[in-house]
XYZ file of C-alpha atoms in Angstrom:
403
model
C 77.313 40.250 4.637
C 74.156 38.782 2.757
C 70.918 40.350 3.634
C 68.572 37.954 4.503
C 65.373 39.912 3.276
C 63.458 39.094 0.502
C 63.045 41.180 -2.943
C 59.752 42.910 -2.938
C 56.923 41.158 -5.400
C 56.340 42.838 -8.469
C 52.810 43.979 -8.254
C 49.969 41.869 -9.797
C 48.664 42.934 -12.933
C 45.333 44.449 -11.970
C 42.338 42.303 -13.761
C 40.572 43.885 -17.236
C 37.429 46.076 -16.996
C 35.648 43.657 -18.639
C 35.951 40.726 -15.867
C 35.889 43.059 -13.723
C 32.492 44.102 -14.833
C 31.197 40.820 -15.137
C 31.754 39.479 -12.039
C 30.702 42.842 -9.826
C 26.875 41.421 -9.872
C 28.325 38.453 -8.321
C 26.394 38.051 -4.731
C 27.564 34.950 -2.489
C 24.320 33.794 -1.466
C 24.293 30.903 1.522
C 20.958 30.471 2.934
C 20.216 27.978 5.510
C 18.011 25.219 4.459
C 14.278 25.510 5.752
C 11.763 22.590 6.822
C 8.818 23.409 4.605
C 5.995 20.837 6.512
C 3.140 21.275 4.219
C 5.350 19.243 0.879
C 5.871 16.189 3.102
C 2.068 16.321 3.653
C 1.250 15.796 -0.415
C 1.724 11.830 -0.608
C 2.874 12.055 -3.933
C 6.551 13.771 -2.964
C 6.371 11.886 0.354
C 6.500 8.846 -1.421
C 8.811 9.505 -4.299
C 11.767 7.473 -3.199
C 9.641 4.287 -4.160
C 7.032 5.387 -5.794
C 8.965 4.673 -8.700
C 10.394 1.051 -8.117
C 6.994 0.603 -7.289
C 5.598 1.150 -10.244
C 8.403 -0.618 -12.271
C 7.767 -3.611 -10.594
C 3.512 -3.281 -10.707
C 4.484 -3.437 -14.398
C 6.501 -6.899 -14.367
C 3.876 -8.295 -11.952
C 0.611 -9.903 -13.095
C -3.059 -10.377 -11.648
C -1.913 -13.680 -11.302
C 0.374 -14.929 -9.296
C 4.631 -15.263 -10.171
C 7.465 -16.193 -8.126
C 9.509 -13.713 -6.820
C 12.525 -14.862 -8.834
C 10.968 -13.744 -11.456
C 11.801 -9.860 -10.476
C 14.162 -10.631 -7.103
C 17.415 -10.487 -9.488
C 16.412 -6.652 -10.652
C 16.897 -4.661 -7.187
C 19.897 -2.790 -8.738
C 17.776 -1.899 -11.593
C 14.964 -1.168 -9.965
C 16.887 0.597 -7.357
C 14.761 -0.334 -4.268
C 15.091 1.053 -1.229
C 15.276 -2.657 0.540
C 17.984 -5.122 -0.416
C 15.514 -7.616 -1.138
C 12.891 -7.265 -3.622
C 10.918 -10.000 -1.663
C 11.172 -7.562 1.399
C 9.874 -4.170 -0.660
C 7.335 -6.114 -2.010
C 6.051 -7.203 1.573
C 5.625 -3.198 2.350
C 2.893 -2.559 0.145
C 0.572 -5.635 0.893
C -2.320 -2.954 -1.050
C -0.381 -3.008 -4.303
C 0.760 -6.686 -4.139
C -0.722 -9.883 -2.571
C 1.604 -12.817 -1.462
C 0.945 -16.318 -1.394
C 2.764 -19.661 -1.023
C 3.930 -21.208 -4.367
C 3.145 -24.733 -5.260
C 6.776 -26.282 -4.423
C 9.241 -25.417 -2.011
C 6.827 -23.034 0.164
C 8.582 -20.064 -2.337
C 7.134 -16.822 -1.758
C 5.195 -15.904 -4.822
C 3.156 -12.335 -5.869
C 0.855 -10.473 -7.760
C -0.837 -7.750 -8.438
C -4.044 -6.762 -5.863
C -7.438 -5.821 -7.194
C -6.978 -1.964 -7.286
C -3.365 -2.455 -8.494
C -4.234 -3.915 -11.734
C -7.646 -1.367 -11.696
C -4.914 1.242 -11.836
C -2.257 -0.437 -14.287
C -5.401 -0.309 -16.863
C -6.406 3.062 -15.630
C -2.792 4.388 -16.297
C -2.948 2.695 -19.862
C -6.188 4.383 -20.790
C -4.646 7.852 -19.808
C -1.399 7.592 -22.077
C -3.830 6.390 -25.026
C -6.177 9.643 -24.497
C -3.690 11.981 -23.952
C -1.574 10.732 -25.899
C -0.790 13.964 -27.561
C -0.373 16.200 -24.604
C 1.942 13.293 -22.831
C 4.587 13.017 -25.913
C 4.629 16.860 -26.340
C 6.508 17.115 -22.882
C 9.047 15.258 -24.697
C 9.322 16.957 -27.591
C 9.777 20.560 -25.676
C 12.632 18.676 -23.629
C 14.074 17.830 -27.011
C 13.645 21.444 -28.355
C 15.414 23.022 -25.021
C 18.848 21.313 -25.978
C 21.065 23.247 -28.903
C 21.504 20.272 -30.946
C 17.749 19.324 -30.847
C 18.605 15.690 -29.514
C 19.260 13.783 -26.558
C 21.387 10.574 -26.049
C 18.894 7.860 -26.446
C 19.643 6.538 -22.573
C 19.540 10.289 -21.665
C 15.324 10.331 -22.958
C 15.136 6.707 -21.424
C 15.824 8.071 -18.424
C 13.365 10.912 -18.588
C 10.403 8.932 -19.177
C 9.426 8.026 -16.099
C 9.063 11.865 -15.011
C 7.232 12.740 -18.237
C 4.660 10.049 -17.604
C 5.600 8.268 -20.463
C 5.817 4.109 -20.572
C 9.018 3.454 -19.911
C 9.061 0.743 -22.797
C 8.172 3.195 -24.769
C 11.535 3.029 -27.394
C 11.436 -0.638 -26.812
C 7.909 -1.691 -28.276
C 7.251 -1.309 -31.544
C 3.516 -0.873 -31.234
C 4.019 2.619 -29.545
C 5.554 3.598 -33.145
C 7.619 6.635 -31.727
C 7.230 8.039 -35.479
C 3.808 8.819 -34.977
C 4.643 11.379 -32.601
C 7.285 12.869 -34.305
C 10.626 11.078 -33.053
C 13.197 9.001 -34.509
C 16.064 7.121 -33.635
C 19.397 8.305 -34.609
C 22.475 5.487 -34.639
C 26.372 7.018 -34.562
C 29.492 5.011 -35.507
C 29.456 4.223 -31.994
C 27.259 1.538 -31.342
C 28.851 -1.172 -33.329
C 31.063 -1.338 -30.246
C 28.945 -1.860 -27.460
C 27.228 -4.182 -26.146
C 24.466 -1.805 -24.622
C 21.359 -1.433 -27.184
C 21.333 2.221 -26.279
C 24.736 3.727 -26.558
C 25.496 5.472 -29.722
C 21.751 5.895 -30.426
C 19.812 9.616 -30.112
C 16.653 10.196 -30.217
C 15.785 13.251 -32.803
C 12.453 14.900 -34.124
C 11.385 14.135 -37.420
C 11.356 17.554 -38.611
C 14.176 18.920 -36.104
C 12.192 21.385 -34.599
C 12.591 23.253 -38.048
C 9.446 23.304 -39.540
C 7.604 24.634 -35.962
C 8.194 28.047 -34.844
C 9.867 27.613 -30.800
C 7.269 27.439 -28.313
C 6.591 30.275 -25.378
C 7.956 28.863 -21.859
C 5.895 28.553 -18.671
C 6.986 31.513 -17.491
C 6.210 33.674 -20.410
C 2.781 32.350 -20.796
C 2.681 33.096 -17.138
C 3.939 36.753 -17.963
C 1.557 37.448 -21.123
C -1.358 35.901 -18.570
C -0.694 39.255 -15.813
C 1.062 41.782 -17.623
C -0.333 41.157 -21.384
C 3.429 41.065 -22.816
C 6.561 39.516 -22.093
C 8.870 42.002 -22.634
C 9.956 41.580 -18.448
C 9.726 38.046 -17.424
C 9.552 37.466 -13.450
C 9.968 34.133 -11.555
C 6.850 33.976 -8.972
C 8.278 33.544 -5.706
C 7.095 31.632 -2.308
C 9.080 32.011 0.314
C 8.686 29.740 3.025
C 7.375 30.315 6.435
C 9.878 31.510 8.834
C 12.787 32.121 6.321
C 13.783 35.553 6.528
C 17.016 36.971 3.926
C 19.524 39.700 4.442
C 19.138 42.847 3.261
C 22.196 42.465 0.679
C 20.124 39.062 -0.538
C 17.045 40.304 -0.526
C 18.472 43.675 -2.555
C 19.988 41.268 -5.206
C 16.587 39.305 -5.289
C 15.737 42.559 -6.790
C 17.820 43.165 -9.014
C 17.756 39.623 -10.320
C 14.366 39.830 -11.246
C 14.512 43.091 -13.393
C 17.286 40.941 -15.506
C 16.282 39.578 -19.336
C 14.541 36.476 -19.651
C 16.676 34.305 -21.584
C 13.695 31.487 -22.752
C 14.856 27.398 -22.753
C 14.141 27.204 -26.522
C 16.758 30.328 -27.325
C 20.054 30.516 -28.454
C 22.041 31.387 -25.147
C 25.970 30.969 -27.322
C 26.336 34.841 -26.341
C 26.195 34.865 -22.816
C 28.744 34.644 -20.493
C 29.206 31.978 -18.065
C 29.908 33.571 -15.335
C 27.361 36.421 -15.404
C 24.125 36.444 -13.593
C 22.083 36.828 -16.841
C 23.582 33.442 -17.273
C 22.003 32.154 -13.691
C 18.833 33.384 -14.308
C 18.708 31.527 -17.629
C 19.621 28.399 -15.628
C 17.066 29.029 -13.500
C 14.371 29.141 -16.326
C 15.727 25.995 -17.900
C 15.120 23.964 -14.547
C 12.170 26.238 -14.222
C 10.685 24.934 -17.791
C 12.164 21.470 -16.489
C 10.292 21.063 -13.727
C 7.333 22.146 -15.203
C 7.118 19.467 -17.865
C 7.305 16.563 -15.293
C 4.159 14.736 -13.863
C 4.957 16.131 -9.695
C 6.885 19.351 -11.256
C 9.779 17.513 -9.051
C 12.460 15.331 -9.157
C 15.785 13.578 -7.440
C 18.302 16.011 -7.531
C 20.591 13.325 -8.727
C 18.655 12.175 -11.191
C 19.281 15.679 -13.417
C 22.706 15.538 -13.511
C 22.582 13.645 -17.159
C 21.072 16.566 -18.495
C 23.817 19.251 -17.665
C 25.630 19.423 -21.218
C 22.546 18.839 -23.110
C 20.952 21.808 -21.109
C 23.942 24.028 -21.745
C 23.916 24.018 -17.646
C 27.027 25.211 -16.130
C 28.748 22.267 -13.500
C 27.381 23.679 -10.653
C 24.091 24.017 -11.300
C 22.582 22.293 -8.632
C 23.734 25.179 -6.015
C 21.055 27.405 -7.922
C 18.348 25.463 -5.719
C 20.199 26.701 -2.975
C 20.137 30.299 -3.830
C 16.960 30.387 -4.952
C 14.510 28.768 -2.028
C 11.777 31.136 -2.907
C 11.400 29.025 -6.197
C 12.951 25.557 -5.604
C 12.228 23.420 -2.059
C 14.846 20.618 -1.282
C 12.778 18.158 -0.029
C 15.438 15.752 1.751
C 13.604 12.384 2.326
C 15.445 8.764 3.052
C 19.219 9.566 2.448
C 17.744 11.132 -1.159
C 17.351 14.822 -1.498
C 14.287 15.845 -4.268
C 13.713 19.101 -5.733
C 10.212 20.687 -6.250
C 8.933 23.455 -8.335
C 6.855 25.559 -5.886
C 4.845 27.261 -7.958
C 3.284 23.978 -8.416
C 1.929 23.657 -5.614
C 1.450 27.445 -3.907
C 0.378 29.217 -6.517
C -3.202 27.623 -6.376
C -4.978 28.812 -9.419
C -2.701 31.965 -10.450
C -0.400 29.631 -12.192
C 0.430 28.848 -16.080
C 1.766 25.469 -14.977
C -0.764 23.103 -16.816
C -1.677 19.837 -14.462
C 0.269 16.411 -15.891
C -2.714 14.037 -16.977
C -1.046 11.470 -15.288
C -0.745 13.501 -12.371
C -3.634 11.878 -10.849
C -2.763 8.449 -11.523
C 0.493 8.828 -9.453
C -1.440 10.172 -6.556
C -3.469 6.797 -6.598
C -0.683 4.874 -6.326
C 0.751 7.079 -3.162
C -2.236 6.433 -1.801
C -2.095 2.592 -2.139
C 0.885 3.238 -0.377
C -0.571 4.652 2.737
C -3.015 2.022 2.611
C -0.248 -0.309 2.595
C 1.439 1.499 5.765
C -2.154 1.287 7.861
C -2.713 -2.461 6.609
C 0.958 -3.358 8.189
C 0.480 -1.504 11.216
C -3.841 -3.189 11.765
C -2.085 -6.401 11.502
C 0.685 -5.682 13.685
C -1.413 -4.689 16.689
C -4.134 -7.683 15.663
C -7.045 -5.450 14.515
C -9.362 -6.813 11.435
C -8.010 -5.713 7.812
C -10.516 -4.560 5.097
C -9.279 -5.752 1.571
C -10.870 -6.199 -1.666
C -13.109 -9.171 -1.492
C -10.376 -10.629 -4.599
C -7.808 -10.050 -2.426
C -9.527 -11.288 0.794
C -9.980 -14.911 -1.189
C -6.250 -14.844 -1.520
C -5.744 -13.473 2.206
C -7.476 -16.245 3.569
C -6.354 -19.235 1.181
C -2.569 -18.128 2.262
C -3.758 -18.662 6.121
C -5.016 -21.698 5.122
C -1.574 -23.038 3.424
C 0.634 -21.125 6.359
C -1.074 -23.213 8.856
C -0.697 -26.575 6.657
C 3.272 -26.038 6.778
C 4.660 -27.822 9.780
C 6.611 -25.713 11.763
């Protein structure tokens, strides 16, 4: 008779010292996520989600008035948070003042008083800091191997560098002034986008300057007068507490090397945490460049190859909370650096120049927010007196229009 019992396995071949080393430091950190009240209280990250269709559209606008087809056809572009542009524009009645077009009762807009105060305040910056602005871009540029981006890659950078975001497109910024060029591949006979198969390059290709000292170097020569051992400054948050085994790695994560964004990383392994930590420090260097020292989480994901990231990345702002916040805000989640913003004065973080100017516009936002909610319950609303002319001769046309 036929036994019915299986043959026993051959045993597995046990794995090679060498992975077996590499993956020992290998901690599976899960933390739960933890509200941190005091970032939604800074107006500029509450307001992120449209604070940058906002400004897009501030742009296209005018001090005097345009029709809202003019800009309603770019929502997808502009990615607004409201289907209509009409009906995004209506939110912000500090930023842009409606009135009734000549035919057709068509909604038309512009740009109010303080909104086109700031457009030309924003303008001024970029010319005097000209320098300092572009040089963001440039260390971005320097932090990838091949010492170039994708041309739609930098496009898409600009806006958190505080750069124009015509800025390839105009010729009187003369990108060559600053040290970049435009590269064109084989590819971009074939498309019909103006940007694919184009790079954008450095003039010199980062040759003829030795490679600059990171944040958190500077940060390091700043306490410890070296930076032979490179720590990241923590903040935890209030409330969240870690294991023991977390807390123990922590430890030992710190006292790894200090890979910097502008070295050659081609040695490390992938899977090693010498290889975390040097993602870390990329994002780290990242963050730092950009005018909040934040950014939508999904808005990095372009930069993954060019970053020599690995294609999980993102979960590093999930083991790391003492360094990175998720701020989760209107179905979007945003990351923040928070030494930016907890580390007061003991920080080698340098302030954006156009930090400010962003903060005015957030502001103009909550202005916006108490102006809807005065005229709501029927209190008075102080405007501008420009804008208040334009306030009252739109009463004056609403009440013409038979009903």
């Amino acid at each position: 008779m036929r036994s019915l019992a299986r043959p026993p396995r051959p045993p597995k071949p046990l794995p090679s010292l060498a992975a077996f080393v590499q993956s020992m430091g290998y901690v599976e950190v899960k933390m739960r996520w933890k509200k941190d009240a005091s970032f939604d209280a800074v107006p500029v990250l509450a307001h992120a989600r449209d604070l940058r269709p906002l400004a897009s559209l501030a742009r296209l606008l005018s001090p005097s008035p345009t029709p809202v087809s003019a800009v309603s056809k770019l929502r997808r572009s502009l990615e607004t948070s409201d289907r209509r542009v009409a009906s995004f524009l209506r939110r912000f009645p500090a930023v842009f003042v409606e009135s009734v077009g000549p035919e057709h009762n068509h909604p038309w807009f512009r740009l109010s008083a303080s909104a086109a105060r700031l457009q030309r305040e924003e303008r001024d910056v970029f010319a005097a800091r000209r320098a300092d602005i572009t040089s963001r871009l440039r260390r971005l540029i320097l932090m990838s191997p091949a010492r170039r981006l994708p041309l739609t890659v930098a496009q898409g950078m600009l806006w958190h560098l505080g750069i124009p975001e015509d800025y390839f497109k105009l010729p009187d910024f003369d990108i060559g002034q600053d040290g970049f060029r435009i590269l064109t591949t084989g590819d971009a006979v074939f498309s019909e986008d103006e940007n694919h198969g184009k790079e954008l390059g450095l003039i010199d290709d980062g040759k003829d300057q030795e490679m600059p000292l990171s944040v958190l170097q500077m940060g390091a020569i700043r306490r410890f007068g070296s930076a032979e051992e490179v720590p990241f400054p923590l903040f935890p948050s209030k409330g969240l507490r870690l294991k023991r085994k977390i807390g123990d790695w922590m430890e030992g994560f710190q006292k790894l090397p200090y890979i910097s964004p502008y070295e050659d990383f081609s040695n490390i392994h992938r899977g090693s945490d010498v290889s975390e930590k040097r993602a870390v420090g990329v994002l780290h260097e990242l963050f730092s460049l950009f005018v909040t020292c934040s950014a939508e989480r999904r808005r990095l994901l372009c930069l993954r190859t060019h970053l020599g990231l690995s294609q999980k990345f993102h979960l590093v702002f999930e083991r790391h909370p003492h360094i990175f916040y998720l701020l989760l805000k209107e179905k979007t989640c945003f990351v923040v650096l928070k030494e930016a913003y907890m580390a007061g004065g003991h920080t080698s973080i340098e302030e954006h120049p156009m930090l400010e100017v962003r903060s005015k516009y957030a502001r103009l936002m909550q202005e916006s927010q108490e102006i809807i909610r005065r005229r709501r319950s029927g209190k008075p609303v102080q405007l501008d007196p420009e804008d208040q002319e334009s306030e009252d001769s739109k009463g004056v046309n609403s009440a013409a229009i038979p009903s």
